[in-house]
Amino acid sequence: MTCYDRRDLGLLLLRLGTGGVLAAHGAQKLFGWFGGGGIEGTGQFMESIGYVPGRASAMAAGLAEAGGGTLLALGLATPAAGAAAAGAMVGASAVHAPNGFFNQEGGFEYAASLGLTAAGLAVIGPGRLSLDHALGHAVNRGWMLPAAFAVTAAATVVTVGARSRRLRKAKEGEQETLFEE
């Protein structure tokens, strides 16, 4: 009989909690579950906040959250799962950053917490109570961590950068009111 230590139990709890929350958020975007907008509603929202095309952005965010969250919860392909979820949370943080840090003011606190936890799980690994461990870490090799974060970082920089440019360009076209009536 294998004896698991506190570290493995702690990692399991972190994976289940973080992965479950991320998967639920992704399901809102993809399927409209839990009061979400589904692909159509989320796509319209994504367009309104500068992620264009909206439908493709909704699909990418939903897959990163639902897929990354589910894989994190299972402890499967942990480097890719954590990196994908972290990248999605960077995109969410960019939306909330103008509102400051704290969530009650609409800030990025919540998205940053989920993203950092997902990234931390990718780095530390899933522990022994995971599918990665059961499968001999076939999809959790040492080289996969930097590769997953490099791909995610590149995609995130391109996506968030394009959104920032679109928002800046749109703001340049607006004219401020000079006089009150």
PDB file of C-alpha atoms in Angstrom:
ATOM      1  CA  MET A   1       0.000   0.000   0.000  1.00  0.00           C
ATOM      2  CA  THR A   2       1.334   3.404  -1.000  1.00  0.00           C
ATOM      3  CA  CYS A   3       1.388   6.086   1.648  1.00  0.00           C
ATOM      4  CA  TYR A   4       0.769   9.596   0.380  1.00  0.00           C
ATOM      5  CA  ASP A   5       2.225  12.543   2.222  1.00  0.00           C
ATOM      6  CA  ARG A   6       0.683  15.902   3.089  1.00  0.00           C
ATOM      7  CA  ARG A   7       2.248  17.482   0.013  1.00  0.00           C
ATOM      8  CA  ASP A   8       0.379  15.110  -2.308  1.00  0.00           C
ATOM      9  CA  LEU A   9      -2.912  15.756  -0.502  1.00  0.00           C
ATOM     10  CA  GLY A  10      -2.319  19.508  -0.603  1.00  0.00           C
ATOM     11  CA  LEU A  11      -1.573  19.420  -4.318  1.00  0.00           C
ATOM     12  CA  LEU A  12      -4.703  17.347  -4.923  1.00  0.00           C
ATOM     13  CA  LEU A  13      -6.824  19.917  -3.079  1.00  0.00           C
ATOM     14  CA  LEU A  14      -5.230  22.824  -4.968  1.00  0.00           C
ATOM     15  CA  ARG A  15      -5.686  21.040  -8.290  1.00  0.00           C
ATOM     16  CA  LEU A  16      -9.318  20.117  -7.614  1.00  0.00           C
ATOM     17  CA  GLY A  17     -10.257  23.586  -6.360  1.00  0.00           C
ATOM     18  CA  THR A  18      -8.426  25.649  -8.942  1.00  0.00           C
ATOM     19  CA  GLY A  19      -9.156  23.255 -11.793  1.00  0.00           C
ATOM     20  CA  GLY A  20     -12.831  23.037 -10.858  1.00  0.00           C
ATOM     21  CA  VAL A  21     -13.272  26.814 -10.777  1.00  0.00           C
ATOM     22  CA  LEU A  22     -11.458  27.235 -14.093  1.00  0.00           C
ATOM     23  CA  ALA A  23     -13.462  24.423 -15.725  1.00  0.00           C
ATOM     24  CA  ALA A  24     -16.733  25.988 -14.554  1.00  0.00           C
ATOM     25  CA  HIS A  25     -15.741  29.394 -15.985  1.00  0.00           C
ATOM     26  CA  GLY A  26     -14.812  27.732 -19.270  1.00  0.00           C
ATOM     27  CA  ALA A  27     -18.150  25.880 -19.352  1.00  0.00           C
ATOM     28  CA  GLN A  28     -19.924  29.219 -18.983  1.00  0.00           C
ATOM     29  CA  LYS A  29     -18.135  30.473 -22.083  1.00  0.00           C
ATOM     30  CA  LEU A  30     -18.410  27.320 -24.179  1.00  0.00           C
ATOM     31  CA  PHE A  31     -21.818  25.919 -23.256  1.00  0.00           C
ATOM     32  CA  GLY A  32     -23.695  28.664 -21.429  1.00  0.00           C
ATOM     33  CA  TRP A  33     -23.735  26.544 -18.255  1.00  0.00           C
ATOM     34  CA  PHE A  34     -23.890  28.090 -14.781  1.00  0.00           C
ATOM     35  CA  GLY A  35     -25.473  31.279 -16.107  1.00  0.00           C
ATOM     36  CA  GLY A  36     -22.835  31.884 -18.776  1.00  0.00           C
ATOM     37  CA  GLY A  37     -23.345  33.356 -22.207  1.00  0.00           C
ATOM     38  CA  GLY A  38     -22.196  30.390 -24.287  1.00  0.00           C
ATOM     39  CA  ILE A  39     -20.124  30.965 -27.397  1.00  0.00           C
ATOM     40  CA  GLU A  40     -22.500  33.530 -28.901  1.00  0.00           C
ATOM     41  CA  GLY A  41     -23.026  35.668 -25.805  1.00  0.00           C
ATOM     42  CA  THR A  42     -19.418  35.416 -24.711  1.00  0.00           C
ATOM     43  CA  GLY A  43     -18.281  36.192 -28.257  1.00  0.00           C
ATOM     44  CA  GLN A  44     -20.326  39.395 -28.256  1.00  0.00           C
ATOM     45  CA  PHE A  45     -18.869  40.331 -24.877  1.00  0.00           C
ATOM     46  CA  MET A  46     -15.326  39.586 -26.084  1.00  0.00           C
ATOM     47  CA  GLU A  47     -15.855  41.890 -29.078  1.00  0.00           C
ATOM     48  CA  SER A  48     -17.109  44.655 -26.767  1.00  0.00           C
ATOM     49  CA  ILE A  49     -13.915  44.528 -24.665  1.00  0.00           C
ATOM     50  CA  GLY A  50     -11.569  44.451 -27.646  1.00  0.00           C
ATOM     51  CA  TYR A  51     -10.895  40.740 -28.183  1.00  0.00           C
ATOM     52  CA  VAL A  52     -11.591  40.365 -31.911  1.00  0.00           C
ATOM     53  CA  PRO A  53     -12.932  38.201 -33.460  1.00  0.00           C
ATOM     54  CA  GLY A  54     -15.215  37.654 -30.492  1.00  0.00           C
ATOM     55  CA  ARG A  55     -16.400  34.145 -31.279  1.00  0.00           C
ATOM     56  CA  ALA A  56     -12.850  32.824 -31.776  1.00  0.00           C
ATOM     57  CA  SER A  57     -11.723  34.642 -28.627  1.00  0.00           C
ATOM     58  CA  ALA A  58     -14.583  33.107 -26.652  1.00  0.00           C
ATOM     59  CA  MET A  59     -13.672  29.665 -27.969  1.00  0.00           C
ATOM     60  CA  ALA A  60      -9.985  30.094 -27.122  1.00  0.00           C
ATOM     61  CA  ALA A  61     -10.675  31.422 -23.617  1.00  0.00           C
ATOM     62  CA  GLY A  62     -13.304  28.765 -22.972  1.00  0.00           C
ATOM     63  CA  LEU A  63     -11.037  25.935 -24.107  1.00  0.00           C
ATOM     64  CA  ALA A  64      -8.080  27.249 -22.114  1.00  0.00           C
ATOM     65  CA  GLU A  65     -10.215  27.530 -18.987  1.00  0.00           C
ATOM     66  CA  ALA A  66     -12.372  24.405 -19.334  1.00  0.00           C
ATOM     67  CA  GLY A  67      -9.642  22.232 -20.821  1.00  0.00           C
ATOM     68  CA  GLY A  68      -6.835  23.566 -18.656  1.00  0.00           C
ATOM     69  CA  GLY A  69      -9.015  23.424 -15.546  1.00  0.00           C
ATOM     70  CA  THR A  70     -10.188  19.871 -16.175  1.00  0.00           C
ATOM     71  CA  LEU A  71      -6.652  18.665 -16.885  1.00  0.00           C
ATOM     72  CA  LEU A  72      -5.342  20.439 -13.765  1.00  0.00           C
ATOM     73  CA  ALA A  73      -8.035  18.827 -11.622  1.00  0.00           C
ATOM     74  CA  LEU A  74      -7.119  15.415 -13.022  1.00  0.00           C
ATOM     75  CA  GLY A  75      -3.394  16.084 -12.768  1.00  0.00           C
ATOM     76  CA  LEU A  76      -2.916  15.250 -16.442  1.00  0.00           C
ATOM     77  CA  ALA A  77      -0.552  17.096 -18.803  1.00  0.00           C
ATOM     78  CA  THR A  78       0.045  19.452 -15.905  1.00  0.00           C
ATOM     79  CA  PRO A  79       2.599  21.760 -17.611  1.00  0.00           C
ATOM     80  CA  ALA A  80       0.315  22.419 -20.590  1.00  0.00           C
ATOM     81  CA  ALA A  81      -2.827  22.625 -18.443  1.00  0.00           C
ATOM     82  CA  GLY A  82      -1.347  25.123 -16.009  1.00  0.00           C
ATOM     83  CA  ALA A  83       0.221  27.239 -18.736  1.00  0.00           C
ATOM     84  CA  ALA A  84      -3.017  27.390 -20.772  1.00  0.00           C
ATOM     85  CA  ALA A  85      -5.092  28.364 -17.744  1.00  0.00           C
ATOM     86  CA  ALA A  86      -2.513  30.954 -16.668  1.00  0.00           C
ATOM     87  CA  GLY A  87      -2.520  32.478 -20.159  1.00  0.00           C
ATOM     88  CA  ALA A  88      -6.305  32.794 -20.125  1.00  0.00           C
ATOM     89  CA  MET A  89      -6.094  34.521 -16.751  1.00  0.00           C
ATOM     90  CA  VAL A  90      -3.526  37.005 -18.068  1.00  0.00           C
ATOM     91  CA  GLY A  91      -6.076  37.927 -20.744  1.00  0.00           C
ATOM     92  CA  ALA A  92      -8.781  38.335 -18.078  1.00  0.00           C
ATOM     93  CA  SER A  93      -6.426  40.360 -15.882  1.00  0.00           C
ATOM     94  CA  ALA A  94      -5.768  42.748 -18.776  1.00  0.00           C
ATOM     95  CA  VAL A  95      -9.505  43.469 -18.960  1.00  0.00           C
ATOM     96  CA  HIS A  96      -9.797  44.125 -15.225  1.00  0.00           C
ATOM     97  CA  ALA A  97      -6.489  45.966 -14.676  1.00  0.00           C
ATOM     98  CA  PRO A  98      -7.898  49.479 -15.324  1.00  0.00           C
ATOM     99  CA  ASN A  99     -10.170  48.927 -12.301  1.00  0.00           C
ATOM    100  CA  GLY A 100      -7.250  48.392  -9.939  1.00  0.00           C
ATOM    101  CA  PHE A 101      -6.308  45.320  -7.952  1.00  0.00           C
ATOM    102  CA  PHE A 102      -9.255  44.442  -5.723  1.00  0.00           C
ATOM    103  CA  ASN A 103     -12.131  42.367  -7.048  1.00  0.00           C
ATOM    104  CA  GLN A 104     -14.866  44.387  -5.309  1.00  0.00           C
ATOM    105  CA  GLU A 105     -13.879  47.320  -7.516  1.00  0.00           C
ATOM    106  CA  GLY A 106     -13.833  45.129 -10.638  1.00  0.00           C
ATOM    107  CA  GLY A 107     -10.071  44.670 -10.426  1.00  0.00           C
ATOM    108  CA  PHE A 108      -7.812  41.841 -11.498  1.00  0.00           C
ATOM    109  CA  GLU A 109      -7.265  40.190  -8.080  1.00  0.00           C
ATOM    110  CA  TYR A 110      -9.388  37.099  -8.798  1.00  0.00           C
ATOM    111  CA  ALA A 111      -8.041  36.415 -12.288  1.00  0.00           C
ATOM    112  CA  ALA A 112      -4.464  36.935 -11.086  1.00  0.00           C
ATOM    113  CA  SER A 113      -4.981  34.530  -8.176  1.00  0.00           C
ATOM    114  CA  LEU A 114      -6.345  31.804 -10.440  1.00  0.00           C
ATOM    115  CA  GLY A 115      -3.592  32.354 -12.994  1.00  0.00           C
ATOM    116  CA  LEU A 116      -0.776  32.314 -10.461  1.00  0.00           C
ATOM    117  CA  THR A 117      -2.149  29.186  -8.799  1.00  0.00           C
ATOM    118  CA  ALA A 118      -2.424  27.426 -12.166  1.00  0.00           C
ATOM    119  CA  ALA A 119       1.124  28.475 -13.056  1.00  0.00           C
ATOM    120  CA  GLY A 120       2.397  27.334  -9.672  1.00  0.00           C
ATOM    121  CA  LEU A 121       0.776  23.932 -10.111  1.00  0.00           C
ATOM    122  CA  ALA A 122       2.367  23.606 -13.543  1.00  0.00           C
ATOM    123  CA  VAL A 123       5.783  24.358 -12.042  1.00  0.00           C
ATOM    124  CA  ILE A 124       5.587  22.179  -8.934  1.00  0.00           C
ATOM    125  CA  GLY A 125       3.799  19.301 -10.646  1.00  0.00           C
ATOM    126  CA  PRO A 126       0.643  17.388  -9.807  1.00  0.00           C
ATOM    127  CA  GLY A 127       1.909  15.148  -7.006  1.00  0.00           C
ATOM    128  CA  ARG A 128       1.427  11.407  -6.709  1.00  0.00           C
ATOM    129  CA  LEU A 129      -2.378  11.565  -6.539  1.00  0.00           C
ATOM    130  CA  SER A 130      -2.669  12.363 -10.243  1.00  0.00           C
ATOM    131  CA  LEU A 131      -3.115  10.823 -13.657  1.00  0.00           C
ATOM    132  CA  ASP A 132       0.314  12.116 -14.642  1.00  0.00           C
ATOM    133  CA  HIS A 133       1.849   9.995 -11.875  1.00  0.00           C
ATOM    134  CA  ALA A 134      -0.324   6.979 -12.718  1.00  0.00           C
ATOM    135  CA  LEU A 135       0.752   7.187 -16.377  1.00  0.00           C
ATOM    136  CA  GLY A 136       4.450   7.483 -15.586  1.00  0.00           C
ATOM    137  CA  HIS A 137       4.525  11.205 -16.407  1.00  0.00           C
ATOM    138  CA  ALA A 138       4.242  10.510 -20.136  1.00  0.00           C
ATOM    139  CA  VAL A 139       2.761  14.012 -20.679  1.00  0.00           C
ATOM    140  CA  ASN A 140       4.590  15.693 -17.817  1.00  0.00           C
ATOM    141  CA  ARG A 141       8.254  15.688 -18.839  1.00  0.00           C
ATOM    142  CA  GLY A 142      10.762  18.292 -17.717  1.00  0.00           C
ATOM    143  CA  TRP A 143      11.111  19.873 -21.164  1.00  0.00           C
ATOM    144  CA  MET A 144       7.338  20.329 -21.436  1.00  0.00           C
ATOM    145  CA  LEU A 145       7.195  23.040 -18.784  1.00  0.00           C
ATOM    146  CA  PRO A 146       9.354  25.648 -20.551  1.00  0.00           C
ATOM    147  CA  ALA A 147       7.813  24.684 -23.905  1.00  0.00           C
ATOM    148  CA  ALA A 148       4.245  25.121 -22.589  1.00  0.00           C
ATOM    149  CA  PHE A 149       5.033  28.466 -20.981  1.00  0.00           C
ATOM    150  CA  ALA A 150       6.910  29.713 -24.059  1.00  0.00           C
ATOM    151  CA  VAL A 151       3.998  28.907 -26.391  1.00  0.00           C
ATOM    152  CA  THR A 152       1.466  30.352 -23.955  1.00  0.00           C
ATOM    153  CA  ALA A 153       3.520  33.501 -23.370  1.00  0.00           C
ATOM    154  CA  ALA A 154       3.878  34.103 -27.106  1.00  0.00           C
ATOM    155  CA  ALA A 155       0.156  33.611 -27.753  1.00  0.00           C
ATOM    156  CA  THR A 156      -0.772  35.790 -24.779  1.00  0.00           C
ATOM    157  CA  VAL A 157       1.551  38.632 -25.776  1.00  0.00           C
ATOM    158  CA  VAL A 158       0.146  38.636 -29.310  1.00  0.00           C
ATOM    159  CA  THR A 159      -3.493  38.466 -28.165  1.00  0.00           C
ATOM    160  CA  VAL A 160      -3.340  40.987 -25.320  1.00  0.00           C
ATOM    161  CA  GLY A 161      -1.073  43.264 -27.371  1.00  0.00           C
ATOM    162  CA  ALA A 162      -3.514  43.286 -30.295  1.00  0.00           C
ATOM    163  CA  ARG A 163      -6.365  44.105 -27.912  1.00  0.00           C
ATOM    164  CA  SER A 164      -4.360  46.970 -26.383  1.00  0.00           C
ATOM    165  CA  ARG A 165      -3.613  48.402 -29.820  1.00  0.00           C
ATOM    166  CA  ARG A 166      -7.296  48.183 -30.827  1.00  0.00           C
ATOM    167  CA  LEU A 167      -8.414  49.922 -27.638  1.00  0.00           C
ATOM    168  CA  ARG A 168      -5.781  52.647 -27.997  1.00  0.00           C
ATOM    169  CA  LYS A 169      -6.761  53.246 -31.623  1.00  0.00           C
ATOM    170  CA  ALA A 170     -10.455  53.431 -30.735  1.00  0.00           C
ATOM    171  CA  LYS A 171      -9.739  55.905 -27.931  1.00  0.00           C
ATOM    172  CA  GLU A 172      -7.721  58.120 -30.301  1.00  0.00           C
ATOM    173  CA  GLY A 173     -10.835  58.449 -32.468  1.00  0.00           C
ATOM    174  CA  GLU A 174     -12.952  59.721 -29.570  1.00  0.00           C
ATOM    175  CA  GLN A 175     -13.164  63.415 -28.888  1.00  0.00           C
ATOM    176  CA  GLU A 176     -13.564  64.632 -25.332  1.00  0.00           C
ATOM    177  CA  THR A 177     -16.323  67.107 -24.475  1.00  0.00           C
ATOM    178  CA  LEU A 178     -14.799  70.558 -24.290  1.00  0.00           C
ATOM    179  CA  PHE A 179     -17.728  72.439 -22.736  1.00  0.00           C
ATOM    180  CA  GLU A 180     -20.620  71.406 -20.534  1.00  0.00           C
ATOM    181  CA  GLU A 181     -24.067  72.520 -21.646  1.00  0.00           C
TER     182      GLU A 181
END
